Every structure is written in structure tokens, then in C-alpha cells.
Amino acid sequence: MSVDTIGEVVPSPDGSWVAFTRTQAVMEAEKSEMVTQIHLARRDGSRGFPLTAGEKSADSPAFSPDHRFVYFRSSRSGSVNLWRIPVAGGEAERLTDWDGSIGGFRVSPDGRWLAFSGRGRDRETEKAEKQKLDFRIVGEKSGNHGLWMVSADPEKKGQAPREILAADNHVAALEWSPDSARIVFEHWPRNEPDYWLQADVSEVEIEGGAVRKLAAGALSERSPKYSPDGKLLAFVRSSVPRNWASDGRLVVKDLSSGQDRTLALTQDEFGRGSNLLGFGSDSDRVFFTETRGTRNVLVALTFDGEPRELGFPEHGTLSFYGRGARLNAAGTHIGAAVESSGQAVEAYVLAVGGKASQASDVHSSLRSRAFARTEVIRWKSKDGRGIEGLLTYPLGYREGKRAPLVLVIHGGPLGVFTETFIGARSRYPLASFAVDGYAVLRPNPRGSSGYGLEFRKANSEDWGGGDYEDIMSGVDHVIEMGVVDPDRMAVMGWSYGGFMTSWVIGQTDRFKAACVGAAVTNLWSFAGTSDILDFLPSYFNGEPWENFEAYRRHSPMSYVQNVNTPTLVLHGEQDVRVPISQGYEYYNALHRRGVKARMVVYPRTPHGPREPKFVLDLANRHMEWVEEHLRPGRR
């Protein structure tokens, strides 16, 4: 729990400094929260210090064009507002007096303005709550964010934000044009998770408010970025509409002619783990992040060429948090949160065309610690398909000695296990399992990101089929390697990983313990109660009432009568992604059948635990349940 998280890593316009977010767990007597603060460091790591502090988080750092200030978002005033703080040190100054929600924001290239997506507080709703008339109509009051701007000068802090664009659609992302005259933005019909599948791209003029559509239609167009010369716009376009496992192509639009140019196909076909960063300084290439197998990588792509990976050769084989990577305004430096299986995360800066340097030294105290070996392993599934995953050996493992196994299955199914630090804060304490003598297998079965579109869609209409065989073939492989004791195995996972865990124990009794986290257990009821109504229909070729047998046949609840494995069911009470009814259905069935089971409900908790005391409790419960059933009497 003492290992911190580094998120956004933002280089300054000249690349000499980097601002990054650092999240720590605060677990005092009456506190259980993650607190994020912004740190500043020299690119070469020669100097570093916290830029913000306090009980309230600060995030989304952005440099002013003259490097003198860092702008950020924080609720330190009671509600979320925009602030700035001098790089040279001093007190933060509030720039907005906003009473509502703020999404993303951007500083104009001329340094005069901040534009942000947001929604003011709904006074009518507040009044209705006070009068006990706060009923709601499903599908209305979606909370769309409009587009606003405010002066970047704190001396004008009394100036109310000016609405540039009403919230008829939801503004999900925005970028300034280099001349500070226009803003390009990604917009959805509604501020709800499914609607990213219907994203379009438009542009609005600051003076006059004229709007023109740049990319709109049945496909999803998202993540717009201007070129430094202002002549081009890059964005991502899907190839099929309304499909969660869809691919994407990078498109460059000539803003004067309106002509689109589709760039070369990327290795993962721009899946959901990919992220467009922007153009290089010469406006002749784009940079993006992509998951490739078990690694997240930085990639450059010219308009006529093939994708070229930008590595960190002087720092070994490292992975990084792709969503936290940032390209500076000049297109000359990329910041990234970099880690490996045995190395905790740090902030790095890569000079485009040059070398990478480590800017932060947050986890220097861990260098003397020994962490278990993790390696990429590969095997053949039942149908011959090649599968890979990560195997973490017990700490101090001796060849030929068989260890108990913990099988961890990722969520998604579009998730993917990458070579991130095994000692990081997690509900699955990988390093702790290894210290206690367990081997840990994390497979990437068909349906995972990082292996291309065909692999990503290979589990369509087949949840629990080929993906199950991929996972069990991996278990057989580590047994054949002589690493794992086949009589002492446990399985666990969250979300789709929970689905697969509940599926596994309905098909086989090979596992002595199971931990089912936030699991989809009944596809029919999940399809009608989740907040992502398009999700399962995109995998099962239609709605449940159109394809009932497929939904029934692939639901773990259809095989719950076969389960004999002691099962721990874990669920967040405020989960709208996988409603807690899914957990209750499964637990109650096991309980009524007399199978040893326990269910733990976490209040205030959405689809993933946010409160660190709950994260710690989950880690402990996973370990204790496994110990109780694989090595009884040991503790």
C-alpha cells in the first residue's frame, strides 16, 4: 500500500521540466482515500519537489506557454475549480469560481485563456431535492458537459466563465488550435459510457461561436489533435459502428481542403488500449501509445511509413502506463510513467529523436528489495492458437520444486496483463503471493487487447469457450514446466475476470479455492441492468431476446449446479457497471446448494474499489481465502 501511483507525466514546452501526478493512499483513523498531488522535476532527475500539497487532490497538470506556471484542477476550495501555481514556487491562485463539474481543460497557446468542459450545478434539481420532489425519469438529465472559457489571469478571477458551446452534446475532449482562434472537440450524444461509440469531432470558433463538423457519421471519430502548423488534424476513426471490440485507424485531415488521409495499420489496430498523443514538431508524423502483447509502447508513425516503436534502450525492457503519457506542446518531448515487473513506476521523459531520462526518484527505497522473477511464457491452446501470459515464480524459487498456483484472470475482456510492477498497490497482491511461496499465472486469452483485431474478437459469441481453453491450457503448461502443484490451485478475477472465474469452477473441480470479484454471472440480467447496454449485444450478435440461447449457454449461472469449489464472492454496493445483483445471484445459488461460500459487500464502492482500506481488505481476503483452502493450518 506504500507504493505510489504515477499518472500523467507532462513535459514543459521546452522539455527541461516535467510535471507529474503522484497518488498516495491515506489510511488514518477516519480517512480512507487516495490523494493525488502534482510534483515537478528536472528532466534529468537532478531536482524534484512537490508542487502542490494538502488534504485535497490536485490533478491534470498543464504548463503555461512561457513555462512560468502550472495549471491544475482541484476541489481544495470545496468544489472543483481551476488553479495555477508558479513553477518558481509560491501559493496557488484560483482562476474559476465554479459550482458544478469540470472535465478536461486546456491552456490556449497564447497563454490568455483556459477552455474547459463542464456543467454548472442544476439549481432546479437542488430545489426538488429540498422539497422531496426529486423523482427522476430514466434517460433524462444526462449531465452533458458544455464548453466554457475563462481568463488565465488570476487578476480577473471575478470574471464569470463564458459559455462557448451549450451542452446539447457532451464535450468529451478538447484541444486549442495553434493560433488560439478555434477549439476542436470530441462530442457524444450523451454523457453515458455507451455513447463513446457514437463520438464525432467538431470545431468551434472562439469569436462568434460558429461550429463546423469535421468528422461525423455512423462510425466513431475521437481524440482530435491539431498539428503544430495548424494545417492538419489527426483523429481516430473506427471501422465499424457501435462495437466495443472494434479497431481504429489513424486519420489525418487537411483542414483547408477537407481531404482525409488514412495512415498505416498499427500492430494492435488501434484498440482501446491505444492513445493518440499528437503530432511531432514538424507536423510530419504522429505519436501514440499502443499495447503490444505484454508491453505498452510508444510509437511514431509518418504519413507514408510504417509504425516505429520508440523505446527506452538504455533503461532495459520497460512498460508504462499508456494513458498517462503526454506529448508537450512543441511536439519535442514525451513524458511517460514507466515501470517493469521488478521495478516500481517512475516518471520518464523521452526527447523525440534522442534519449530517455528518468526524471523522478519516488521509489528509491525499493531498489534494495528483492522481488520475485516474472517472465513472459507462451503456449498452444486446445485449437492450436498461440497464447501468452505472465508467470511470476515464488521468491527464491528452486528449479524442480512444485509450488501452489494462483491463477488471476483479467477483466474486459478487452483487458490485458502487461509487465507492470508486481509490488504495486492492487486487490491482487502479486508480490506478497510470491513471498508466501505461490506461483502466479496471468494469462492473456483470446479477447484480450494487444494482439490485433482478429484476436480481440475471437471470443465473440463464445465467452467461456475458446477463452476458457486458452486459460486452462496455460494452467496445464505451467504444470508441465514442473513449476506448479496440480493439487494446490486457486483461481480469481474481477469483472470479466470474475465471469471467467465463476465459469471455470462450473466446468471443473481442479481448483481448491475461487475468488469471484464484481462478476458477470448471468448474461441475460446483466444485459438489461448494466450501464453499458451496447456491450453484450456487440459480443453476442443481438439482444438477449433475439439470441436467448446464446446468453443462457454462456452464463455461469447455467452451470452453478456443478460448482463444489469454496468460493469468496466480492462486490461493490454502488456498482452500476456490473450491478451487485449479479453477485447476489451467484452467492445465493451456492449458499442454497450448500457449497462453502462467503460474500463481502463494500459500501460506497463502484465497479473498482477506490478507498485504500477496501483495497487492502481485498488483498488480505484473497490471500487468506487461498491459504485456508490450499494450505490449511499454515497460518
XYZ file of C-alpha atoms in Angstrom:
635
model
C 0.000 0.000 0.000
C 3.020 2.290 0.335
C 3.874 2.005 -3.366
C 2.606 5.170 -5.027
C 0.990 5.574 -8.421
C 2.353 7.960 -11.048
C -0.260 9.052 -13.567
C 0.023 11.921 -16.034
C 3.606 12.887 -16.950
C 3.643 16.261 -18.732
C 6.873 17.760 -20.173
C 7.244 21.547 -20.258
C 7.160 23.302 -23.654
C 10.992 23.239 -23.880
C 11.273 19.765 -22.347
C 13.531 20.848 -19.474
C 10.948 20.195 -16.729
C 8.235 17.642 -16.171
C 5.090 17.834 -14.054
C 3.593 14.546 -12.937
C 0.849 13.316 -10.627
C 1.646 11.107 -7.656
C -1.154 9.282 -5.829
C -0.748 8.019 -2.272
C -3.049 6.011 -0.009
C -4.201 7.878 3.099
C -5.438 5.417 5.729
C -5.769 7.279 9.005
C -8.336 6.563 11.735
C -11.298 8.138 9.949
C -9.792 8.524 6.495
C -9.565 6.103 3.622
C -8.860 7.896 0.378
C -6.430 8.221 -2.470
C -4.830 11.673 -2.547
C -3.135 12.925 -5.709
C -0.619 15.786 -5.795
C 1.455 17.331 -8.563
C 5.253 17.075 -8.485
C 7.793 18.981 -10.545
C 11.175 17.632 -11.626
C 14.055 18.404 -13.931
C 14.042 16.156 -16.970
C 17.393 14.627 -15.967
C 16.226 13.991 -12.393
C 18.698 16.454 -10.880
C 15.959 18.249 -8.970
C 12.452 17.340 -7.895
C 9.857 18.526 -5.392
C 6.094 18.504 -4.706
C 4.378 21.457 -6.338
C 1.003 21.048 -4.594
C 0.099 19.736 -1.145
C -2.859 19.447 1.222
C -5.749 17.160 2.040
C -7.476 17.647 -1.316
C -6.160 16.225 -4.559
C -4.702 18.220 -7.429
C -4.516 16.713 -10.928
C -4.362 17.383 -14.684
C -1.140 19.477 -14.695
C -0.575 21.764 -17.698
C 2.275 24.234 -18.278
C 1.720 27.805 -19.403
C 3.343 28.528 -22.782
C 6.052 30.641 -21.079
C 6.875 27.796 -18.620
C 6.219 30.071 -15.630
C 3.083 28.399 -14.307
C 1.475 25.013 -13.925
C -2.308 24.959 -14.169
C -4.283 22.235 -12.437
C -7.702 21.083 -11.288
C -8.615 20.705 -7.592
C -11.548 20.705 -5.165
C -9.470 22.380 -2.434
C -11.975 25.275 -2.399
C -14.903 22.945 -1.753
C -15.942 22.358 -5.361
C -13.804 21.518 -8.376
C -12.094 24.588 -9.823
C -9.115 25.519 -11.992
C -5.939 26.872 -10.383
C -2.418 27.903 -11.268
C 0.822 27.864 -9.282
C 4.229 29.398 -10.139
C 6.938 26.954 -11.171
C 9.367 29.026 -9.085
C 7.245 28.378 -6.000
C 4.537 30.230 -4.147
C 0.846 29.978 -3.398
C -1.692 28.586 -5.826
C -4.223 31.029 -7.262
C -7.791 30.103 -8.130
C -8.923 31.055 -11.645
C -12.563 29.964 -11.615
C -15.420 30.321 -9.189
C -17.314 27.330 -10.468
C -20.078 25.444 -8.718
C -20.550 22.268 -10.671
C -18.439 19.717 -12.522
C -15.316 20.253 -14.630
C -13.972 17.654 -17.033
C -10.864 18.305 -19.077
C -9.259 21.705 -19.645
C -6.611 23.181 -21.934
C -4.462 26.336 -21.854
C -4.582 28.415 -25.041
C -1.270 28.603 -26.978
C -1.165 32.379 -26.483
C -1.468 31.832 -22.707
C -4.509 34.109 -22.333
C -7.323 31.610 -21.806
C -8.374 28.333 -20.279
C -11.053 26.314 -22.024
C -12.806 23.545 -20.137
C -15.688 21.128 -20.446
C -18.150 21.410 -17.601
C -21.634 21.627 -16.252
C -22.932 24.130 -13.737
C -24.897 22.981 -10.716
C -28.526 22.244 -11.533
C -30.485 24.558 -9.246
C -33.803 23.007 -10.231
C -32.590 19.598 -9.102
C -31.341 21.071 -5.812
C -34.721 22.681 -5.216
C -36.526 19.414 -5.996
C -34.319 17.552 -3.517
C -35.151 20.011 -0.748
C -38.874 19.719 -1.499
C -38.695 15.917 -1.631
C -39.787 16.006 -5.274
C -36.543 14.544 -6.591
C -38.009 11.767 -8.702
C -36.264 11.249 -11.994
C -37.161 9.982 -15.425
C -34.795 7.335 -16.735
C -32.821 8.615 -19.696
C -33.180 12.315 -18.899
C -30.776 14.716 -17.125
C -27.732 13.017 -18.620
C -25.272 15.578 -17.247
C -23.729 16.618 -20.558
C -20.707 18.926 -20.365
C -20.709 22.093 -22.444
C -17.643 24.096 -23.471
C -16.538 27.127 -21.442
C -13.591 29.523 -21.317
C -12.128 31.821 -18.680
C -9.187 34.189 -18.460
C -5.873 32.645 -17.431
C -5.055 35.807 -15.470
C -5.918 35.451 -11.747
C -6.343 39.223 -11.530
C -9.584 38.656 -13.455
C -10.816 35.930 -11.106
C -14.129 37.720 -10.641
C -14.861 37.189 -14.319
C -17.508 34.520 -14.824
C -16.679 31.727 -17.309
C -18.117 32.344 -20.767
C -20.113 29.568 -22.374
C -18.777 28.832 -25.854
C -20.964 25.843 -26.582
C -24.157 24.680 -24.879
C -24.392 21.123 -23.592
C -26.630 19.823 -26.386
C -23.970 17.148 -26.778
C -21.367 16.016 -24.265
C -17.890 17.502 -24.798
C -15.531 14.607 -24.008
C -12.178 16.053 -25.160
C -10.885 19.380 -26.466
C -7.785 20.998 -27.993
C -6.891 24.591 -28.957
C -5.788 25.471 -32.471
C -2.189 26.814 -32.578
C -3.476 30.354 -33.293
C -5.821 30.210 -30.257
C -8.769 31.078 -32.515
C -10.608 27.736 -32.527
C -11.194 24.681 -30.374
C -11.637 21.193 -31.737
C -13.637 18.842 -29.576
C -14.856 15.270 -29.362
C -18.539 15.049 -28.515
C -21.018 12.302 -27.652
C -24.833 12.431 -27.784
C -24.980 11.794 -24.022
C -22.590 11.723 -21.063
C -23.006 7.995 -20.564
C -20.438 5.190 -21.040
C -22.010 3.598 -24.126
C -22.003 6.813 -26.124
C -18.265 6.922 -26.895
C -19.265 4.513 -29.654
C -21.098 7.432 -31.314
C -18.365 10.052 -30.894
C -17.921 12.780 -33.515
C -15.404 15.602 -33.970
C -16.306 19.270 -34.497
C -14.627 22.659 -34.312
C -15.894 25.916 -32.803
C -14.644 29.474 -33.374
C -13.939 31.411 -30.180
C -15.267 34.651 -31.639
C -18.799 34.228 -32.864
C -19.249 30.587 -31.833
C -19.615 29.171 -35.366
C -19.415 25.362 -35.321
C -18.439 23.066 -38.157
C -18.395 19.291 -38.175
C -15.044 17.782 -39.129
C -15.739 14.077 -38.692
C -19.254 12.776 -38.180
C -21.254 9.749 -39.217
C -22.151 6.223 -38.202
C -18.570 5.436 -37.200
C -16.851 6.642 -34.039
C -14.359 9.523 -34.502
C -12.413 10.605 -31.441
C -9.216 12.055 -29.906
C -8.666 15.058 -32.222
C -5.218 16.732 -32.276
C -4.059 19.768 -34.278
C -0.661 19.794 -35.969
C 1.765 22.500 -34.721
C 1.398 24.405 -38.014
C -2.397 24.349 -37.681
C -2.946 22.892 -41.141
C -3.772 19.315 -40.181
C -5.955 17.459 -37.729
C -5.329 13.892 -36.570
C -8.035 11.718 -35.039
C -9.042 8.068 -34.624
C -11.838 6.534 -36.706
C -13.414 3.139 -36.041
C -14.061 0.776 -38.921
C -17.443 -0.478 -37.685
C -20.156 1.299 -35.688
C -21.182 0.546 -32.102
C -18.804 -2.341 -31.357
C -16.845 -2.492 -28.098
C -14.105 -4.691 -29.548
C -13.695 -2.568 -32.672
C -10.463 -1.412 -34.202
C -9.460 2.107 -35.165
C -7.429 3.807 -37.868
C -5.427 6.988 -37.513
C -6.685 9.643 -39.906
C -5.058 12.959 -40.856
C -7.383 15.630 -42.253
C -6.196 18.585 -44.327
C -8.214 21.418 -42.782
C -8.132 23.623 -45.890
C -9.223 21.003 -48.434
C -11.158 18.734 -46.084
C -9.385 15.674 -47.510
C -8.792 12.710 -45.175
C -5.733 10.504 -45.284
C -5.828 7.130 -43.511
C -2.450 6.108 -42.103
C -0.900 2.644 -41.954
C -2.490 -0.032 -39.817
C -0.954 -0.257 -36.352
C 0.043 -3.552 -34.759
C -2.922 -3.674 -32.376
C -5.122 -1.948 -34.986
C -5.604 0.921 -32.539
C -7.580 -0.980 -29.953
C -8.949 0.517 -26.761
C -5.523 0.329 -25.117
C -4.122 2.773 -27.692
C -3.889 6.520 -27.182
C -3.146 9.254 -29.738
C -0.662 11.769 -28.284
C -0.340 14.251 -31.171
C 1.962 15.489 -33.932
C 5.720 15.876 -33.938
C 7.236 19.350 -34.129
C 7.497 19.249 -37.950
C 3.840 18.239 -38.411
C 5.003 15.253 -40.476
C 4.271 12.372 -38.078
C 2.047 11.405 -35.181
C 2.891 9.746 -31.871
C 0.721 7.303 -29.992
C 0.847 4.616 -27.344
C -0.161 1.035 -28.018
C -0.347 -2.275 -26.186
C 1.778 -4.891 -27.925
C 1.467 -8.227 -26.188
C 2.575 -7.787 -22.592
C 4.106 -4.348 -23.082
C 2.813 -0.823 -23.559
C 4.963 1.047 -26.053
C 5.453 4.491 -27.599
C 5.122 4.579 -31.386
C 5.845 7.104 -34.164
C 4.019 6.952 -37.498
C 4.810 9.055 -40.585
C 2.097 9.683 -43.148
C 3.645 7.297 -45.692
C 5.525 4.930 -43.425
C 5.004 2.054 -41.038
C 4.714 2.356 -37.233
C 8.099 2.595 -35.498
C 8.480 1.859 -31.797
C 10.256 4.445 -29.657
C 11.976 2.508 -26.908
C 13.998 3.096 -23.783
C 17.063 1.013 -24.775
C 19.365 2.481 -22.127
C 16.854 1.508 -19.428
C 16.133 -2.085 -20.406
C 12.771 -3.575 -21.309
C 10.188 -1.375 -19.651
C 6.461 -0.948 -19.890
C 4.462 2.124 -18.995
C 1.047 3.472 -18.203
C -0.111 4.469 -21.679
C -2.986 6.710 -20.614
C -0.582 8.827 -18.578
C 1.788 9.535 -21.488
C 1.805 13.129 -22.712
C 3.415 14.976 -25.632
C 4.473 18.546 -24.940
C 3.026 21.453 -26.911
C 6.094 21.711 -29.159
C 5.954 18.031 -30.102
C 9.550 17.519 -28.986
C 9.298 15.569 -25.719
C 7.098 12.748 -24.425
C 6.501 12.060 -20.747
C 5.518 8.614 -19.511
C 5.099 6.691 -16.272
C 7.497 3.793 -16.766
C 7.868 0.536 -14.846
C 8.666 -3.153 -15.222
C 7.715 -6.322 -13.379
C 10.586 -5.829 -10.935
C 10.878 -2.022 -10.977
C 8.384 0.380 -9.412
C 6.952 3.174 -11.520
C 8.869 6.417 -12.151
C 8.371 9.447 -14.396
C 10.473 9.423 -17.576
C 10.942 11.922 -20.394
C 11.869 10.905 -23.930
C 13.341 13.505 -26.268
C 11.921 12.738 -29.707
C 14.839 11.514 -31.788
C 17.061 11.438 -28.686
C 17.437 9.715 -25.356
C 15.124 8.988 -22.453
C 15.894 10.102 -18.925
C 14.432 9.245 -15.539
C 13.010 12.407 -14.005
C 11.621 11.144 -10.681
C 13.021 9.028 -7.883
C 9.856 8.287 -5.932
C 10.648 4.652 -5.128
C 14.384 4.713 -4.423
C 13.789 2.846 -1.143
C 12.617 -0.221 -3.087
C 15.873 -0.697 -5.005
C 17.383 -2.831 -2.268
C 14.334 -5.092 -2.091
C 14.229 -8.460 -3.839
C 11.174 -9.113 -5.994
C 10.146 -12.412 -7.500
C 11.048 -13.184 -11.087
C 8.317 -12.661 -13.695
C 8.662 -13.871 -17.255
C 6.567 -13.980 -20.411
C 5.562 -17.539 -21.282
C 3.788 -18.891 -24.361
C 1.727 -21.981 -25.038
C -0.716 -23.505 -27.524
C -4.412 -23.626 -26.764
C -6.617 -26.631 -27.489
C -7.280 -25.438 -31.053
C -3.621 -24.594 -31.704
C -3.916 -20.835 -31.201
C -0.828 -19.244 -29.671
C -1.422 -17.676 -26.247
C 0.896 -15.881 -23.881
C 0.838 -14.696 -20.318
C 2.979 -13.732 -17.342
C 4.314 -16.231 -14.834
C 5.592 -14.939 -11.505
C 7.697 -17.501 -9.669
C 7.809 -17.861 -5.895
C 10.503 -15.631 -4.413
C 13.725 -17.667 -4.262
C 12.248 -20.388 -6.458
C 14.331 -23.544 -6.919
C 14.034 -25.466 -10.178
C 12.083 -28.695 -9.874
C 10.113 -27.713 -6.777
C 6.379 -27.523 -7.378
C 4.542 -24.568 -5.896
C 0.853 -23.861 -5.284
C -0.710 -21.766 -8.047
C -2.776 -18.597 -8.014
C -4.460 -18.102 -11.400
C -5.505 -14.451 -11.911
C -7.789 -13.613 -14.865
C -8.049 -10.030 -16.137
C -11.207 -8.034 -16.803
C -12.539 -6.650 -20.013
C -12.476 -8.997 -21.817
C -10.521 -6.234 -23.586
C -8.062 -6.014 -20.698
C -4.516 -7.310 -20.926
C -1.799 -8.184 -18.439
C 1.352 -6.167 -19.108
C 4.760 -6.144 -17.464
C 3.884 -3.715 -14.683
C 5.386 -3.729 -11.190
C 4.239 -6.772 -9.205
C 4.598 -4.882 -5.899
C 2.156 -2.126 -6.862
C -0.989 -1.424 -4.869
C -3.648 -3.883 -6.005
C -6.530 -6.036 -4.870
C -4.334 -8.917 -6.105
C -1.067 -8.744 -4.086
C 1.196 -10.492 -6.597
C 4.493 -9.846 -4.807
C 3.000 -10.961 -1.483
C 1.752 -14.214 -3.008
C 5.256 -14.814 -4.382
C 6.844 -14.128 -0.982
C 4.478 -16.697 0.536
C 5.668 -19.337 -1.919
C 2.974 -19.164 -4.609
C 3.418 -19.114 -8.362
C 1.076 -16.648 -10.095
C -0.134 -17.125 -13.668
C -1.765 -14.191 -15.513
C -2.901 -15.337 -18.989
C -3.975 -13.151 -21.921
C -6.661 -15.324 -23.559
C -8.432 -14.577 -26.836
C -10.442 -11.392 -26.459
C -7.522 -9.529 -24.842
C -6.131 -6.289 -26.211
C -2.580 -6.063 -27.523
C -2.757 -8.838 -30.118
C -4.710 -7.337 -33.009
C -8.356 -7.178 -34.074
C -8.839 -10.838 -35.008
C -7.577 -11.964 -31.598
C -9.645 -9.276 -29.858
C -12.850 -10.513 -31.488
C -12.049 -14.228 -31.313
C -14.292 -14.709 -28.268
C -17.379 -13.174 -29.912
C -20.425 -15.339 -29.178
C -18.053 -17.639 -27.316
C -17.451 -16.400 -23.753
C -16.382 -19.442 -21.770
C -15.423 -21.371 -24.902
C -12.065 -20.773 -26.545
C -11.025 -18.288 -23.852
C -11.598 -20.968 -21.204
C -9.468 -23.419 -23.190
C -6.739 -20.772 -23.551
C -6.612 -20.308 -19.782
C -6.744 -23.991 -18.866
C -4.088 -24.813 -21.476
C -1.891 -22.255 -19.724
C -2.502 -23.954 -16.386
C -1.537 -27.311 -17.934
C 1.571 -25.684 -19.415
C 2.933 -24.405 -16.097
C 2.223 -27.828 -14.581
C 4.180 -29.469 -17.418
C 7.008 -26.990 -16.773
C 7.323 -28.556 -13.331
C 6.581 -25.243 -11.583
C 3.043 -25.861 -10.296
C 1.486 -28.457 -7.982
C -1.755 -29.521 -9.748
C -3.372 -30.420 -6.419
C -2.990 -26.928 -4.938
C -4.509 -24.321 -7.256
C -6.762 -21.289 -6.780
C -8.465 -19.019 -9.330
C -9.619 -15.399 -9.072
C -10.599 -12.400 -11.178
C -12.621 -9.159 -11.320
C -15.415 -8.138 -13.727
C -14.937 -10.295 -16.849
C -12.207 -11.990 -14.808
C -14.932 -12.693 -12.230
C -17.158 -14.023 -15.012
C -14.402 -16.355 -16.107
C -13.653 -17.445 -12.518
C -17.306 -18.361 -11.925
C -17.319 -20.072 -15.329
C -14.163 -22.090 -14.570
C -15.482 -23.552 -11.323
C -18.727 -24.509 -13.079
C -16.689 -26.578 -15.562
C -14.022 -28.194 -13.378
C -13.201 -29.100 -9.774
C -9.448 -28.751 -10.309
C -9.263 -25.595 -8.177
C -9.412 -25.760 -4.398
C -10.487 -22.121 -3.947
C -12.066 -19.340 -6.007
C -12.493 -15.584 -5.511
C -15.226 -14.085 -7.696
C -14.948 -10.273 -7.879
C -17.630 -7.964 -9.356
C -18.532 -10.805 -11.674
C -20.910 -11.014 -14.602
C -22.678 -14.266 -13.702
C -25.988 -14.034 -15.615
C -25.649 -12.558 -19.102
C -29.397 -12.061 -19.555
C -29.940 -9.997 -16.388
C -26.614 -8.195 -16.788
C -27.523 -7.041 -20.299
C -30.599 -5.209 -19.007
C -29.200 -3.706 -15.794
C -25.634 -2.589 -16.630
C -24.845 0.994 -17.662
C -23.305 -0.273 -20.928
C -26.334 -1.572 -22.820
C -24.451 -1.951 -26.126
C -21.731 -4.115 -24.599
C -23.080 -7.678 -24.671
C -25.106 -7.243 -27.876
C -21.848 -6.346 -29.640
C -20.356 -9.657 -28.456
C -23.431 -11.892 -28.892
C -24.803 -10.641 -32.197
C -28.025 -9.213 -30.839
C -30.140 -8.541 -27.797
C -30.918 -11.272 -25.228
C -34.495 -11.653 -26.512
C -33.131 -12.128 -30.036
C -30.461 -14.673 -29.092
C -31.670 -16.107 -25.786
C -29.966 -19.479 -26.083
C -26.505 -17.951 -26.559
C -26.947 -15.766 -23.474
C -28.147 -18.755 -21.435
C -25.481 -21.153 -22.681
C -22.638 -18.745 -21.863
C -23.850 -17.700 -18.389
C -22.037 -19.121 -15.335
C -25.426 -19.291 -13.568
C -26.402 -22.015 -16.038
C -23.714 -24.269 -14.533
C -23.852 -23.242 -10.887
C -25.264 -26.670 -10.014
C -21.850 -28.134 -10.896
C -19.845 -25.936 -8.501
C -18.164 -27.586 -5.498
C -15.245 -25.139 -5.093
C -15.172 -22.988 -1.921
C -15.965 -19.524 -3.280
C -15.448 -15.995 -1.983
C -17.823 -13.501 -3.672
C -16.771 -9.813 -3.570
C -18.791 -6.873 -4.863
C -19.167 -3.094 -4.597
C -22.596 -1.942 -3.439
C -22.670 1.059 -5.806
C -21.508 -0.867 -8.892
C -23.530 0.221 -11.935
C -21.203 -1.413 -14.475
C -21.808 -4.905 -13.046
C -24.716 -4.439 -10.631
C -24.408 -6.157 -7.264
C -27.433 -8.303 -8.107
C -25.012 -10.384 -10.210
C -23.017 -11.209 -7.082
C -26.122 -11.939 -5.013
C -27.478 -14.291 -7.686
C -24.311 -16.325 -7.633
C -23.727 -16.326 -3.881
C -27.337 -17.234 -3.069
C -27.245 -20.155 -5.500
C -24.045 -21.502 -3.905
C -25.414 -20.934 -0.403
C -28.694 -22.723 -1.146
C -26.788 -25.645 -2.631
C -24.618 -25.982 0.481
C -21.350 -25.036 -1.230
C -18.932 -23.288 1.118
C -19.238 -19.614 0.170
C -18.857 -16.170 1.653
C -19.955 -12.820 0.222
C -18.411 -9.487 1.180
C -20.164 -6.256 0.155
C -18.215 -2.982 0.010
C -20.375 0.125 0.596
C -19.849 3.316 -1.452
C -17.858 1.230 -3.941
C -18.390 1.363 -7.737
C -17.015 -1.210 -10.173
C -13.498 -0.992 -8.752
C -12.510 -0.222 -5.145
C -11.323 3.362 -4.634
C -10.898 3.549 -0.881
C -7.450 2.220 0.131
C -8.733 0.443 3.254
C -11.011 -1.561 0.973
C -8.157 -2.283 -1.448
C -6.100 -3.573 1.470
C -9.006 -5.632 2.769
C -9.492 -7.222 -0.645
C -5.787 -8.094 -0.853
C -5.870 -9.690 2.586
C -9.089 -11.588 1.904
C -7.710 -13.009 -1.328
C -4.598 -14.254 0.453
C -6.467 -15.618 3.478
C -9.059 -17.478 1.397
C -6.339 -19.090 -0.707
C -4.264 -20.030 2.355
C -7.275 -21.507 4.127
C -8.072 -23.878 1.274
C -4.699 -24.609 -0.328
C -2.536 -24.796 2.805
C -4.918 -25.216 5.761
C -3.373 -24.799 9.199
C -0.315 -22.962 7.871
C -1.321 -19.581 9.329
